[in-house]
Structure formats: C-alpha cells, structure tokens
Amino acid sequence: MQLKDKVAFVTGSASGIGKEIALLYAKEGARVVIADLNKEAADATAAEISASGAQAIGVGVDVTSEEQVDAAVEAAAKAFGSIDILVSNAGIQIVHPVEEFTFAEWKKMLAIHLDGAFLTTKACLKHMYAQGRGGSVIYMGSVHSKEASVMKAPYVTAKHGLIGLCKTVAKEGAKHGVRANVICPGFVRTPLVEKQIPEQARNLGMSEEDVVKKVMLKDSVDGEFTTTDDVARVALLFAAFPTNALTGQSMVVSHGWFMQ
Ligand code: NAD
C-alpha cells in the first residue's frame, strides 16, 4: 500500500492511461478523483473502483475551464479532505500537416494540454501548500515532449511545454515538499491512438498495418506498444517517491523509441 491515505486527482481518468493510473493508485490505498470531460464514464470508473473496496468519486470537468477546474478540485478536497497527488493527464490528438491546421484546432490542443495542466496545477498546489505535508504533481507528456513527428505540431509543442511547466513547479514547490515530474510514453494502444491509425493511413497513403509497424513502432527496440500498465507503474513511482531527490524530471517509457 504505497499510497495509503493519499488523495489523487487524476484528469482524463475515465479512459486509457489515466484510468489505469487511477485503478493502480486505488489498489495502492489512495482515494481517487476521476476527473474527466465524460462524466458518465468517470462515474462508471469510480463505481468500478468502489466495487473493489477502495474509495473514488467521479467528477465531470473540462480542464480548459478555470471555473470548472476550481470547482472540481474544491469538490474533491471537500469529499476527501486533501489533495496529495495531481496527475494532469487529459489529452486529445489532432493530426494534420502544419499548413492544414486551423487556428481553432491549434488553440484547442494547447488549451487542453497546456492550459489544463496549468489550471489543475494551480488549483491543486493551493491545497498541497496549505496542508504542509508536500505532494506530487505528475504531467502526462510523451516521447513528443522530446522528439517531433510529422503532422503533430500543436501536440509536440504542448508536450514540450509541459517540461518547462514541470521544472518551474519543481523549483517553486520544493520548499513545500511538492515534487513535479513528467512521464513520456511512447505509443500506447488507447482510444486516442486507435483513432490515429486510420487517420495517419489516409494522410500518409499507407495501410493501417504499415502505420503501426513503419511509423508508430519503427524506432522501438522490439516493435512493441507501451502499455497502460507500463505507464501506471511509473506514475506510481513518481507519486510514492518520498523526497525531493526525484523532482523536475521527465522519464521516457517507450520501448527504447527515444533514448536520452
Ligand atoms: P484516451 O483518449 O484513452 O483518454 C483521454 C481522456 O481524456 C478521455 O477520457 C477524455 O474524455 C479525457 N479528456 C479529453 N479532453 C478533456 C478535457 N478537456 N477535460 C477533461 N478530460 C478530457 O487517451 P490516452 O491515450 O489515455 O491519453 C492520455 C494522455 O496520455 C494524453 O495526455 C495523451 O497525450 C498522453 N499520451 C498518450 C499516448 C498514447 O500513445 N496513447 C502516448 C503518449 C502520451
């Protein structure tokens, strides 16, 4: 029970990577807030966790809305008494070459990935600082926090930006015992990626099988997808680590696609 009595606020946790993190945190003793745009799916995930004997609540929130984020974090703190861990994970993907991106699509991507990270951080830090027992802020970056791929300009830009936010939060949070780190997964077969496979096949004029083999997994050491479980284990390490020794870092989990 590495997270006994901790409270974790996990965005985008009604699906994919965030859901796996929420399930693992609950198994490790945390009380978990499933914060997602999809309220129905958030409630279903919270119910799944509650059925296993752990504690969770579902909260409907759009991470791009300051009002909604503040209300969701307040509701979570009220329900569980504190906020010890933030996982800023909610995200989407839109793929086009730069010249075909609309300004609205660009702004939407930056709003979800960067504004969402800022707003949830600001709202959760307030509680972590006031509680006086530290905390852990975890950002869901990507290999695209370190590396670029064609057709992903706003995603690559936003994911690189999270590293800057993380390093700043690590420096400011240190005196409060608040650590900040980024997880940088390679391709994980979640709904976000399932949607991209046919889109990329169309854009690149390839078969879907070739998109997986020759684009997504081409540079991994073994041609394997990273799994939600792989990412959740790293999220547990960052959440449970007890000191400021591990802060301001970004860890790549990608079957060797990107080596630093
Ligand atoms: P997913 O589509 O399975 O889950 C994303 C969740 O975020 C969904 O439940 C969705 O409802 C929620 N969401 C979307 N917009 C939101 C908003 N405005 N406010 C609140 N919630 C919102 O995707 P996933 O693959 O699990 O992705 C999770 C995170 O991991 C994203 O930040 C993504 O960029 C990152 N990531 C994914 C991969 C991958 O290969 N799947 C790789 C690296 C990083």
XYZ file of N, CA and C and ligand atoms in Angstrom:
824
model
N 0.836 -1.205 0.000
C 0.000 0.000 0.000
C 0.876 1.262 0.000
N 1.394 1.585 -1.184
C 2.353 2.699 -1.256
C 1.687 4.076 -1.166
N 0.344 4.116 -1.358
C -0.327 5.430 -1.347
C -1.415 5.504 -0.283
N -1.225 4.735 0.785
C -2.247 4.676 1.831
C -2.581 6.086 2.343
N -3.869 6.396 2.391
C -4.386 7.676 2.906
C -4.078 8.889 2.034
N -3.522 8.671 0.841
C -3.286 9.806 -0.068
C -4.553 10.029 -0.901
N -4.704 11.281 -1.363
C -5.814 11.600 -2.265
C -5.226 12.009 -3.614
N -5.696 11.363 -4.665
C -5.153 11.631 -6.008
C -6.245 12.188 -6.910
N -5.932 13.295 -7.581
C -6.840 13.924 -8.551
C -6.259 13.612 -9.925
N -6.952 12.773 -10.692
C -6.399 12.300 -11.966
C -7.303 12.754 -13.102
N -6.781 13.608 -13.994
C -7.629 14.092 -15.093
C -7.571 13.115 -16.274
N -8.643 13.083 -17.029
C -8.715 12.177 -18.178
C -8.673 10.723 -17.740
N -9.218 10.445 -16.551
C -9.057 9.090 -15.991
C -10.271 8.191 -16.201
N -11.150 8.596 -17.124
C -12.272 7.718 -17.458
C -11.898 6.777 -18.600
N -10.672 6.887 -19.103
C -10.269 6.071 -20.258
C -8.752 5.878 -20.247
N -8.300 4.890 -20.993
C -6.886 4.734 -21.349
C -5.893 4.788 -20.200
N -4.853 5.599 -20.394
C -3.734 5.678 -19.451
C -4.199 6.196 -18.081
N -5.002 7.249 -18.100
C -5.449 7.842 -16.833
C -6.265 6.857 -16.016
N -7.090 6.070 -16.679
C -7.913 5.085 -15.964
C -7.021 4.036 -15.296
N -6.026 3.564 -16.027
C -5.114 2.551 -15.465
C -4.380 3.112 -14.238
N -3.973 4.371 -14.326
C -3.294 5.007 -13.188
C -4.255 5.073 -11.992
N -5.490 5.480 -12.257
C -6.481 5.580 -11.173
C -6.700 4.215 -10.508
N -6.801 3.164 -11.330
C -7.036 1.819 -10.776
C -5.850 1.369 -9.923
N -4.630 1.645 -10.408
C -3.435 1.235 -9.642
C -3.311 2.045 -8.350
N -3.545 3.338 -8.436
C -3.472 4.175 -7.229
C -4.481 3.665 -6.179
N -5.680 3.330 -6.643
C -6.703 2.846 -5.706
C -6.245 1.535 -5.058
N -5.635 0.667 -5.865
C -5.125 -0.606 -5.334
C -4.042 -0.363 -4.284
N -3.327 0.742 -4.455
C -2.229 1.075 -3.538
C -2.702 1.923 -2.365
N -4.026 2.030 -2.200
C -4.556 2.652 -0.983
C -5.014 4.086 -1.123
N -4.862 4.683 -2.317
C -5.276 6.083 -2.481
C -6.793 6.192 -2.627
N -7.318 7.351 -2.246
C -8.688 7.717 -2.597
C -8.563 8.539 -3.874
N -9.349 8.174 -4.900
C -9.072 8.711 -6.224
C -10.242 9.521 -6.766
N -9.908 10.679 -7.339
C -10.902 11.511 -8.004
C -10.756 11.294 -9.511
N -11.831 10.768 -10.113
C -11.829 10.505 -11.544
C -12.396 11.763 -12.207
N -11.509 12.613 -12.706
C -11.924 13.915 -13.251
C -11.836 13.852 -14.775
N -12.993 13.923 -15.416
C -12.997 13.729 -16.865
C -14.138 14.512 -17.504
N -13.925 14.894 -18.747
C -14.960 15.566 -19.531
C -16.198 14.673 -19.643
N -15.972 13.382 -19.738
C -17.049 12.415 -19.868
C -17.492 11.982 -18.459
N -18.503 12.684 -17.942
C -18.948 12.469 -16.549
C -19.484 11.049 -16.350
N -20.213 10.572 -17.357
C -20.812 9.239 -17.229
C -19.721 8.178 -17.096
N -18.691 8.295 -17.961
C -17.590 7.323 -17.908
C -16.778 7.505 -16.622
N -16.673 8.754 -16.146
C -15.954 8.998 -14.880
C -16.691 8.321 -13.729
N -18.010 8.451 -13.722
C -18.801 7.816 -12.660
C -18.672 6.294 -12.736
N -18.642 5.763 -13.971
C -18.525 4.306 -14.136
C -17.175 3.815 -13.613
N -16.113 4.589 -13.882
C -14.789 4.192 -13.389
C -14.748 4.270 -11.863
N -15.344 5.343 -11.324
C -15.380 5.480 -9.861
C -16.164 4.310 -9.240
N -17.248 3.908 -9.910
C -18.054 2.802 -9.390
C -17.253 1.492 -9.426
N -16.474 1.321 -10.485
C -15.628 0.118 -10.623
C -14.630 0.063 -9.449
N -14.050 1.214 -9.132
C -13.073 1.264 -8.034
C -13.773 1.016 -6.691
N -14.916 1.654 -6.517
C -15.650 1.480 -5.249
C -16.045 0.020 -5.054
N -16.410 -0.645 -6.162
C -16.815 -2.047 -6.064
C -15.666 -2.932 -5.603
N -14.434 -2.470 -5.835
C -13.280 -3.276 -5.404
C -12.920 -2.983 -3.944
N -13.687 -2.077 -3.313
C -13.462 -1.821 -1.885
C -12.661 -0.563 -1.621
N -12.173 0.104 -2.670
C -11.428 1.356 -2.475
C -12.400 2.534 -2.599
N -11.875 3.736 -2.428
C -12.756 4.914 -2.493
C -12.450 5.757 -3.722
N -13.506 6.152 -4.430
C -13.323 7.012 -5.607
C -14.599 7.809 -5.836
N -14.418 8.998 -6.437
C -15.590 9.744 -6.899
C -15.359 10.184 -8.345
N -16.426 10.285 -9.103
C -16.346 10.783 -10.480
C -16.731 12.259 -10.479
N -15.973 13.052 -11.245
C -16.287 14.481 -11.367
C -16.240 14.845 -12.840
N -17.291 15.518 -13.325
C -17.287 15.993 -14.709
C -16.554 17.316 -14.775
N -15.518 17.411 -15.603
C -14.760 18.666 -15.687
C -14.108 18.799 -17.060
N -14.179 20.024 -17.574
C -13.402 20.352 -18.774
C -12.152 21.065 -18.275
N -10.981 20.468 -18.494
C -9.760 21.035 -17.904
C -9.373 22.385 -18.507
N -10.048 22.799 -19.574
C -9.738 24.106 -20.156
C -10.551 25.234 -19.503
N -11.448 24.876 -18.594
C -12.283 25.890 -17.933
C -11.798 26.128 -16.504
N -11.342 27.339 -16.237
C -10.836 27.662 -14.890
C -11.927 27.440 -13.841
N -13.125 27.866 -14.186
C -14.238 27.747 -13.249
C -14.513 26.273 -12.912
N -14.558 25.439 -13.966
C -14.850 24.014 -13.744
C -13.723 23.309 -12.992
N -12.475 23.663 -13.332
C -11.332 23.028 -12.648
C -11.355 23.402 -11.170
N -11.526 24.690 -10.886
C -11.539 25.129 -9.480
C -12.667 24.433 -8.710
N -13.831 24.338 -9.343
C -14.978 23.711 -8.665
C -14.707 22.220 -8.436
N -14.107 21.551 -9.422
C -13.844 20.109 -9.295
C -12.813 19.838 -8.209
N -11.767 20.661 -8.155
C -10.726 20.446 -7.132
C -11.296 20.748 -5.740
N -12.101 21.797 -5.646
C -12.727 22.106 -4.351
C -13.632 20.951 -3.904
N -14.428 20.422 -4.843
C -15.342 19.323 -4.505
C -14.540 18.099 -4.051
N -13.420 17.867 -4.709
C -12.585 16.707 -4.364
C -11.987 16.880 -2.971
N -11.473 18.084 -2.712
C -10.846 18.335 -1.406
C -11.883 18.243 -0.290
N -13.089 18.682 -0.613
C -14.160 18.628 0.390
C -14.552 17.167 0.663
N -14.643 16.380 -0.413
C -15.055 14.984 -0.255
C -14.016 14.167 0.495
N -12.731 14.401 0.184
C -11.687 13.528 0.740
C -10.750 14.224 1.728
N -10.914 15.546 1.902
C -10.143 16.234 2.940
C -8.790 16.770 2.541
N -8.277 16.379 1.385
C -6.956 16.883 0.969
C -6.725 16.557 -0.510
N -5.654 17.095 -1.052
C -5.182 16.682 -2.387
C -3.676 16.452 -2.239
N -3.231 15.231 -2.448
C -1.806 14.908 -2.292
C -1.110 14.671 -3.627
N -1.881 14.224 -4.621
C -1.288 13.863 -5.910
C -2.163 14.427 -7.018
N -1.529 15.112 -7.961
C -2.246 15.521 -9.184
C -1.611 14.780 -10.346
N -2.437 14.112 -11.140
C -1.949 13.596 -12.414
C -2.691 14.362 -13.498
N -1.964 15.260 -14.185
C -2.553 16.043 -15.267
C -2.358 15.250 -16.554
N -3.412 14.550 -16.940
C -3.283 13.533 -17.986
C -4.247 13.725 -19.153
N -5.339 14.484 -18.948
C -6.355 14.606 -20.010
C -5.708 15.095 -21.297
N -6.081 14.491 -22.399
C -5.492 14.933 -23.657
C -6.227 14.382 -24.858
N -6.017 15.036 -25.980
C -6.571 14.569 -27.253
C -5.469 14.681 -28.303
N -5.773 14.188 -29.475
C -4.812 14.314 -30.583
C -5.554 14.787 -31.836
N -4.937 15.699 -32.563
C -5.446 16.095 -33.880
C -4.240 16.087 -34.810
N -4.345 15.408 -35.935
C -3.178 15.335 -36.831
C -3.470 15.954 -38.202
N -2.576 16.865 -38.600
C -2.567 17.474 -39.938
C -1.151 17.972 -40.179
N -0.778 18.194 -41.415
C 0.432 18.979 -41.652
C 0.203 20.419 -41.163
N 1.281 21.120 -40.815
C 1.152 22.469 -40.219
C 0.239 23.364 -41.040
N 0.443 23.343 -42.358
C -0.296 24.300 -43.195
C -1.791 23.993 -43.260
N -2.194 22.808 -42.789
C -3.622 22.484 -42.818
C -4.308 22.644 -41.457
N -3.521 22.890 -40.409
C -4.147 23.111 -39.095
C -4.924 24.410 -39.110
N -6.159 24.385 -38.610
C -6.851 25.657 -38.414
C -6.346 26.261 -37.100
N -6.483 27.558 -36.979
C -6.062 28.236 -35.750
C -6.886 27.716 -34.568
N -8.164 27.427 -34.849
C -9.040 26.920 -33.781
C -8.541 25.559 -33.273
N -8.090 24.693 -34.190
C -7.575 23.375 -33.760
C -6.300 23.557 -32.928
N -5.419 24.445 -33.408
C -4.167 24.726 -32.671
C -4.479 25.172 -31.244
N -5.421 26.127 -31.121
C -5.740 26.680 -29.807
C -6.394 25.623 -28.909
N -7.219 24.768 -29.519
C -7.883 23.717 -28.738
C -6.843 22.755 -28.144
N -5.874 22.374 -28.966
C -4.830 21.457 -28.499
C -4.026 22.076 -27.358
N -3.616 23.327 -27.536
C -2.825 23.972 -26.487
C -3.659 24.189 -25.223
N -4.938 24.455 -25.422
C -5.810 24.671 -24.259
C -5.931 23.385 -23.432
N -6.171 22.266 -24.076
C -6.355 21.025 -23.305
C -5.038 20.611 -22.640
N -3.970 20.617 -23.423
C -2.715 20.081 -22.878
C -1.988 21.059 -21.959
N -1.951 22.335 -22.322
C -1.164 23.288 -21.508
C -2.022 24.064 -20.514
N -3.124 24.671 -21.000
C -3.988 25.401 -20.053
C -4.512 24.417 -19.001
N -4.882 23.225 -19.437
C -5.395 22.213 -18.497
C -4.362 21.882 -17.431
N -3.105 21.745 -17.841
C -2.035 21.432 -16.877
C -1.850 22.601 -15.909
N -1.841 23.815 -16.439
C -1.666 24.999 -15.582
C -2.820 25.131 -14.578
N -4.047 25.033 -15.095
C -5.210 25.277 -14.224
C -5.319 24.233 -13.113
N -5.076 22.960 -13.461
C -5.185 21.921 -12.424
C -4.030 22.058 -11.425
N -2.844 22.414 -11.947
C -1.697 22.600 -11.044
C -1.995 23.711 -10.050
N -2.450 24.849 -10.576
C -2.703 26.000 -9.709
C -3.731 25.640 -8.616
N -4.799 24.988 -9.032
C -5.864 24.656 -8.074
C -5.384 23.635 -7.037
N -4.595 22.661 -7.457
C -4.145 21.617 -6.509
C -3.012 22.101 -5.613
N -2.116 22.949 -6.150
C -0.990 23.439 -5.340
C -1.482 24.176 -4.105
N -2.561 24.924 -4.297
C -3.128 25.681 -3.187
C -3.361 24.744 -1.981
N -3.930 23.569 -2.269
C -4.201 22.612 -1.186
C -2.912 21.969 -0.686
N -2.035 21.593 -1.628
C -0.786 20.929 -1.207
C 0.043 21.848 -0.315
N 0.134 23.129 -0.679
C 0.918 24.071 0.125
C 0.259 24.276 1.494
N -1.070 24.418 1.501
C -1.766 24.695 2.763
C -1.699 23.500 3.718
N -1.722 22.293 3.176
C -1.717 21.090 4.020
C -0.380 20.920 4.748
N 0.688 21.413 4.102
C 2.007 21.352 4.739
C 2.621 19.965 4.817
N 2.151 19.029 3.972
C 2.813 17.719 4.007
C 3.246 17.283 2.595
N 3.485 18.290 1.755
C 4.053 18.012 0.436
C 3.046 17.463 -0.544
N 3.549 16.973 -1.659
C 2.661 16.428 -2.678
C 3.443 16.071 -3.923
N 2.717 15.504 -4.885
C 3.359 15.085 -6.126
C 2.500 15.518 -7.312
N 3.117 16.254 -8.226
C 2.423 16.681 -9.448
C 3.047 15.904 -10.604
N 2.199 15.257 -11.372
C 2.699 14.419 -12.470
C 2.016 14.864 -13.765
N 2.810 15.175 -14.753
C 2.265 15.575 -16.058
C 2.412 14.424 -17.039
N 1.347 14.208 -17.843
C 1.465 13.188 -18.886
C 2.023 13.858 -20.138
N 3.339 13.719 -20.284
C 3.992 14.188 -21.503
C 3.906 13.104 -22.550
N 4.977 12.929 -23.277
C 5.002 11.961 -24.377
C 6.442 11.899 -24.872
N 6.752 10.889 -25.656
C 8.013 10.958 -26.402
C 8.033 12.280 -27.170
N 6.836 12.765 -27.506
C 6.739 14.047 -28.209
C 7.013 15.253 -27.297
N 7.401 15.009 -26.038
C 7.972 16.074 -25.197
C 9.448 16.259 -25.525
N 10.010 15.307 -26.262
C 11.462 15.274 -26.521
C 11.779 15.266 -28.003
N 10.831 14.822 -28.799
C 11.068 14.474 -30.196
C 9.862 14.947 -31.000
N 10.050 15.205 -32.285
C 8.910 15.624 -33.115
C 8.507 14.513 -34.070
N 7.276 14.557 -34.517
C 6.817 13.704 -35.610
C 6.019 14.574 -36.556
N 5.973 14.199 -37.801
C 5.186 14.985 -38.757
C 3.711 14.956 -38.368
N 3.008 16.015 -38.723
C 1.557 16.161 -38.565
C 1.094 16.381 -37.123
N 2.033 16.632 -36.199
C 1.619 16.769 -34.799
C 2.115 18.075 -34.180
N 2.131 19.154 -34.954
C 2.745 20.394 -34.466
C 2.208 20.866 -33.103
N 0.889 21.006 -32.922
C 0.447 21.513 -31.612
C 0.687 20.516 -30.481
N 0.562 19.237 -30.778
C 0.788 18.198 -29.751
C 2.250 18.232 -29.299
N 3.161 18.266 -30.266
C 4.599 18.295 -29.956
C 4.933 19.575 -29.187
N 4.369 20.684 -29.620
C 4.612 21.970 -28.958
C 4.121 21.926 -27.511
N 2.903 21.447 -27.328
C 2.333 21.395 -25.970
C 3.102 20.420 -25.088
N 3.447 19.270 -25.623
C 4.128 18.261 -24.792
C 5.533 18.727 -24.414
N 6.219 19.455 -25.307
C 7.496 20.068 -24.920
C 7.258 21.107 -23.813
N 6.182 21.868 -23.950
C 5.881 22.930 -22.979
C 5.676 22.400 -21.568
N 5.128 21.193 -21.452
C 4.882 20.620 -20.121
C 6.176 20.451 -19.336
N 7.268 20.222 -20.048
C 8.555 20.043 -19.354
C 8.967 21.366 -18.697
N 8.718 22.476 -19.367
C 9.023 23.783 -18.773
C 8.171 24.046 -17.543
N 6.886 23.732 -17.652
C 5.988 23.928 -16.503
C 6.441 23.056 -15.334
N 6.757 21.811 -15.631
C 7.196 20.863 -14.590
C 8.431 21.365 -13.856
N 9.418 21.831 -14.620
C 10.668 22.274 -13.974
C 10.417 23.479 -13.066
N 9.525 24.366 -13.500
C 9.213 25.544 -12.689
C 8.484 25.137 -11.411
N 7.496 24.243 -11.555
C 6.748 23.783 -10.375
C 7.698 23.057 -9.417
N 8.654 22.304 -9.976
C 9.630 21.593 -9.128
C 10.435 22.597 -8.305
N 10.866 23.691 -8.942
C 11.672 24.689 -8.212
C 10.833 25.432 -7.177
N 9.626 25.859 -7.574
C 8.793 26.612 -6.640
C 8.235 25.731 -5.524
N 7.947 24.470 -5.869
C 7.276 23.579 -4.902
C 8.216 22.975 -3.878
N 9.536 23.012 -4.165
C 10.494 22.286 -3.320
C 10.373 22.647 -1.841
N 10.259 23.927 -1.557
C 10.220 24.319 -0.130
C 8.941 23.854 0.565
N 7.957 23.448 -0.249
C 6.717 22.911 0.335
C 6.705 21.372 0.268
N 7.801 20.791 -0.195
C 7.836 19.327 -0.345
C 6.998 18.836 -1.516
N 6.701 19.739 -2.447
C 5.910 19.329 -3.620
C 6.867 19.047 -4.780
N 6.769 17.841 -5.320
C 7.620 17.421 -6.439
C 6.811 17.462 -7.730
N 7.502 17.654 -8.853
C 6.811 17.653 -10.149
C 7.654 16.882 -11.147
N 7.016 15.999 -11.894
C 7.726 15.180 -12.873
C 6.836 14.913 -14.079
N 7.467 14.538 -15.171
C 6.731 14.268 -16.415
C 6.965 12.812 -16.824
N 5.903 12.150 -17.246
C 6.045 10.808 -17.834
C 5.914 10.965 -19.348
N 6.811 10.333 -20.082
C 6.837 10.484 -21.533
C 6.650 9.123 -22.219
N 5.392 8.700 -22.388
C 5.176 7.384 -23.005
C 5.380 7.408 -24.522
N 5.763 6.240 -25.033
C 5.696 6.003 -26.480
C 4.251 5.673 -26.829
N 4.020 5.046 -27.985
C 2.636 4.753 -28.379
C 2.010 3.701 -27.467
N 0.813 4.038 -26.965
C 0.032 3.130 -26.119
C -1.299 2.937 -26.831
N -1.744 1.700 -26.939
C -2.925 1.433 -27.757
C -4.224 1.764 -27.014
N -4.477 3.040 -26.839
C -5.708 3.531 -26.192
C -6.626 4.079 -27.294
N -7.865 4.495 -26.930
C -8.745 5.076 -27.950
C -8.088 6.243 -28.704
N -7.218 7.010 -28.008
C -6.548 8.152 -28.652
C -5.686 7.689 -29.833
N -5.049 6.542 -29.665
C -4.171 6.027 -30.725
C -4.966 5.238 -31.761
N -5.980 4.509 -31.306
C -6.815 3.745 -32.257
C -7.392 4.679 -33.319
N -7.736 5.908 -32.887
C -8.318 6.890 -33.803
C -7.273 7.377 -34.813
N -6.026 7.458 -34.354
C -4.964 7.993 -35.224
C -4.560 7.049 -36.339
N -4.698 5.732 -36.095
C -4.160 4.763 -37.069
C -4.808 4.950 -38.453
N -6.157 4.927 -38.558
C -6.745 5.154 -39.889
C -6.489 6.558 -40.429
N -6.421 7.569 -39.530
C -6.169 8.947 -39.991
C -4.784 9.052 -40.622
N -3.802 8.467 -39.943
C -2.428 8.524 -40.469
C -2.319 7.710 -41.755
N -3.043 6.591 -41.805
C -3.010 5.748 -43.010
C -3.497 6.568 -44.206
N -4.580 7.314 -43.975
C -5.117 8.174 -45.036
C -4.118 9.267 -45.407
N -3.604 9.967 -44.388
C -2.696 11.097 -44.652
C -1.398 10.664 -45.312
N -0.894 9.495 -44.932
C 0.414 9.056 -45.445
C 0.292 8.114 -46.635
N -0.953 7.752 -46.990
C -1.167 6.839 -48.114
C -0.596 5.454 -47.848
N -0.771 4.967 -46.626
C -0.239 3.645 -46.223
C -1.370 2.773 -45.705
N -1.093 1.465 -45.554
C -2.091 0.617 -44.899
C -2.006 0.862 -43.386
N -3.070 0.485 -42.672
C -3.064 0.688 -41.213
C -1.960 -0.141 -40.555
N -1.740 -1.346 -41.098
C -0.690 -2.209 -40.548
C 0.683 -1.541 -40.692
N 0.894 -0.887 -41.843
C 2.181 -0.211 -42.060
C 2.326 1.019 -41.158
N 1.213 1.693 -40.880
C 1.289 2.843 -39.972
C 1.809 2.363 -38.608
N 1.282 1.232 -38.130
C 1.723 0.699 -36.838
C 3.200 0.299 -36.912
N 3.541 -0.499 -37.938
C 4.907 -1.065 -37.996
C 5.958 -0.063 -38.441
N 5.603 0.704 -39.496
C 6.642 1.536 -40.122
C 6.642 2.985 -39.644
N 5.598 3.372 -38.902
C 5.585 4.741 -38.391
C 5.642 4.702 -36.849
N 4.595 4.121 -36.248
C 4.475 4.241 -34.787
C 5.582 3.498 -34.028
N 5.843 2.262 -34.435
C 6.767 1.430 -33.644
C 8.121 1.237 -34.311
N 8.349 1.983 -35.363
C 9.546 1.757 -36.196
C 10.850 1.912 -35.406
N 10.907 2.861 -34.497
C 12.162 3.120 -33.788
C 12.239 2.468 -32.411
N 11.207 1.675 -32.052
C 11.289 0.999 -30.747
C 12.290 -0.157 -30.886
N 12.797 -0.644 -29.744
C 13.819 -1.701 -29.809
C 13.224 -3.055 -30.178
N 11.888 -3.206 -30.012
C 11.302 -4.533 -30.194
C 9.964 -4.525 -30.939
N 9.589 -3.375 -31.503
C 8.325 -3.312 -32.255
C 7.093 -3.459 -31.382
N 7.220 -3.175 -30.089
C 6.092 -3.377 -29.172
C 5.469 -2.041 -28.754
N 4.148 -2.065 -28.571
C 3.472 -0.920 -27.960
C 3.847 -0.848 -26.474
N 3.939 0.363 -25.936
C 3.980 0.562 -24.489
C 2.560 0.290 -23.998
N 2.418 -0.197 -22.759
C 1.066 -0.499 -22.261
C 0.629 0.507 -21.196
N -0.663 0.525 -20.952
C -1.168 1.416 -19.893
C -0.562 0.998 -18.544
N -0.336 -0.298 -18.379
C 0.265 -0.788 -17.136
C 1.697 -0.270 -16.978
N 2.471 -0.262 -18.066
C 3.844 0.278 -18.004
C 3.809 1.716 -17.483
N 2.897 2.505 -18.041
C 2.846 3.927 -17.693
C 2.360 4.102 -16.243
N 1.381 3.295 -15.857
C 0.839 3.407 -14.495
C 1.914 3.091 -13.448
N 2.787 2.144 -13.751
C 3.854 1.804 -12.787
C 4.789 2.994 -12.561
N 5.075 3.719 -13.640
C 5.941 4.899 -13.495
C 5.188 5.999 -12.729
N 3.898 6.106 -13.001
C 3.080 7.101 -12.278
C 3.044 6.779 -10.784
N 3.096 5.508 -10.450
C 3.122 5.116 -9.035
C 4.472 5.485 -8.416
N 5.537 5.244 -9.148
C 6.875 5.610 -8.645
C 6.934 7.108 -8.331
N 6.499 7.930 -9.279
C 6.552 9.384 -9.062
C 5.631 9.806 -7.905
N 4.478 9.169 -7.803
C 3.530 9.551 -6.744
C 4.047 9.164 -5.364
N 4.681 8.006 -5.266
C 5.043 7.462 -3.948
C 6.430 7.873 -3.490
N 7.246 8.416 -4.404
C 8.631 8.726 -4.027
C 8.634 9.726 -2.870
N 9.435 9.458 -1.845
C 9.266 10.241 -0.612
C 10.023 11.560 -0.506
N 10.973 11.848 -1.371
C 11.776 13.068 -1.158
C 11.899 13.895 -2.432
N 12.456 15.098 -2.253
C 12.709 15.993 -3.389
C 13.857 15.522 -4.280
N 14.454 14.370 -3.969
C 15.555 13.882 -4.817
C 15.054 13.622 -6.238
N 13.786 13.232 -6.338
C 13.232 12.930 -7.663
C 12.209 14.002 -8.030
N 12.713 15.099 -8.568
C 11.801 16.177 -8.983
C 12.376 16.906 -10.199
N 11.480 17.489 -10.984
C 11.907 18.217 -12.183
C 12.376 17.297 -13.302
N 11.985 16.017 -13.222
C 12.489 15.030 -14.186
C 11.413 14.642 -15.207
N 11.880 14.094 -16.313
C 10.947 13.512 -17.275
C 11.464 12.125 -17.633
N 10.591 11.136 -17.499
C 11.005 9.754 -17.756
C 10.310 9.204 -19.002
N 11.123 8.714 -19.936
C 10.586 8.178 -21.186
C 10.314 6.679 -21.013
N 9.108 6.276 -21.391
C 8.676 4.876 -21.254
C 8.190 4.453 -22.637
N 9.096 3.966 -23.489
C 8.729 3.879 -24.906
C 9.342 2.707 -25.664
N 9.737 1.653 -24.931
C 10.421 0.537 -25.602
C 11.628 1.039 -26.401
N 12.305 2.013 -25.832
C 13.553 2.480 -26.451
C 13.386 3.316 -27.705
N 12.134 3.722 -28.010
C 11.930 4.586 -29.191
C 12.821 5.827 -29.073
N 12.758 6.444 -27.884
C 13.612 7.614 -27.649
C 14.506 7.291 -26.454
N 15.810 7.462 -26.641
C 16.750 7.215 -25.536
C 17.441 8.516 -25.198
N 17.494 8.858 -23.910
C 18.141 10.127 -23.547
C 19.373 9.890 -22.703
P -7.800 8.433 -24.092
O -8.482 9.061 -25.249
O -7.948 6.977 -23.834
O -8.199 9.187 -22.739
C -8.198 10.592 -22.650
C -9.239 11.017 -21.637
O -9.162 12.446 -21.525
C -10.676 10.697 -22.058
O -11.370 10.026 -21.010
C -11.301 12.063 -22.362
O -12.676 12.133 -22.065
C -10.484 12.958 -21.449
N -10.495 14.356 -21.904
C -10.310 14.825 -23.161
N -10.450 16.158 -23.186
C -10.698 16.557 -21.913
C -10.934 17.811 -21.290
N -10.944 18.950 -21.988
N -11.159 17.839 -19.954
C -11.165 16.697 -19.231
N -10.967 15.475 -19.758
C -10.734 15.408 -21.090
O -6.255 8.840 -24.273
P -4.895 8.290 -23.642
O -4.127 7.672 -24.727
O -5.144 7.536 -22.380
O -4.179 9.680 -23.329
C -3.988 10.186 -22.024
C -2.795 11.110 -22.034
O -1.625 10.384 -22.417
C -2.892 12.280 -23.037
O -2.370 13.444 -22.441
C -2.012 11.827 -24.177
O -1.487 12.902 -24.895
C -0.941 11.073 -23.414
N -0.178 10.128 -24.224
C -0.800 9.119 -24.885
C -0.046 8.242 -25.634
C -0.665 7.104 -26.393
O 0.029 6.536 -27.242
N -1.907 6.731 -26.129
C 1.346 8.395 -25.710
C 1.944 9.444 -25.027
C 1.167 10.297 -24.274
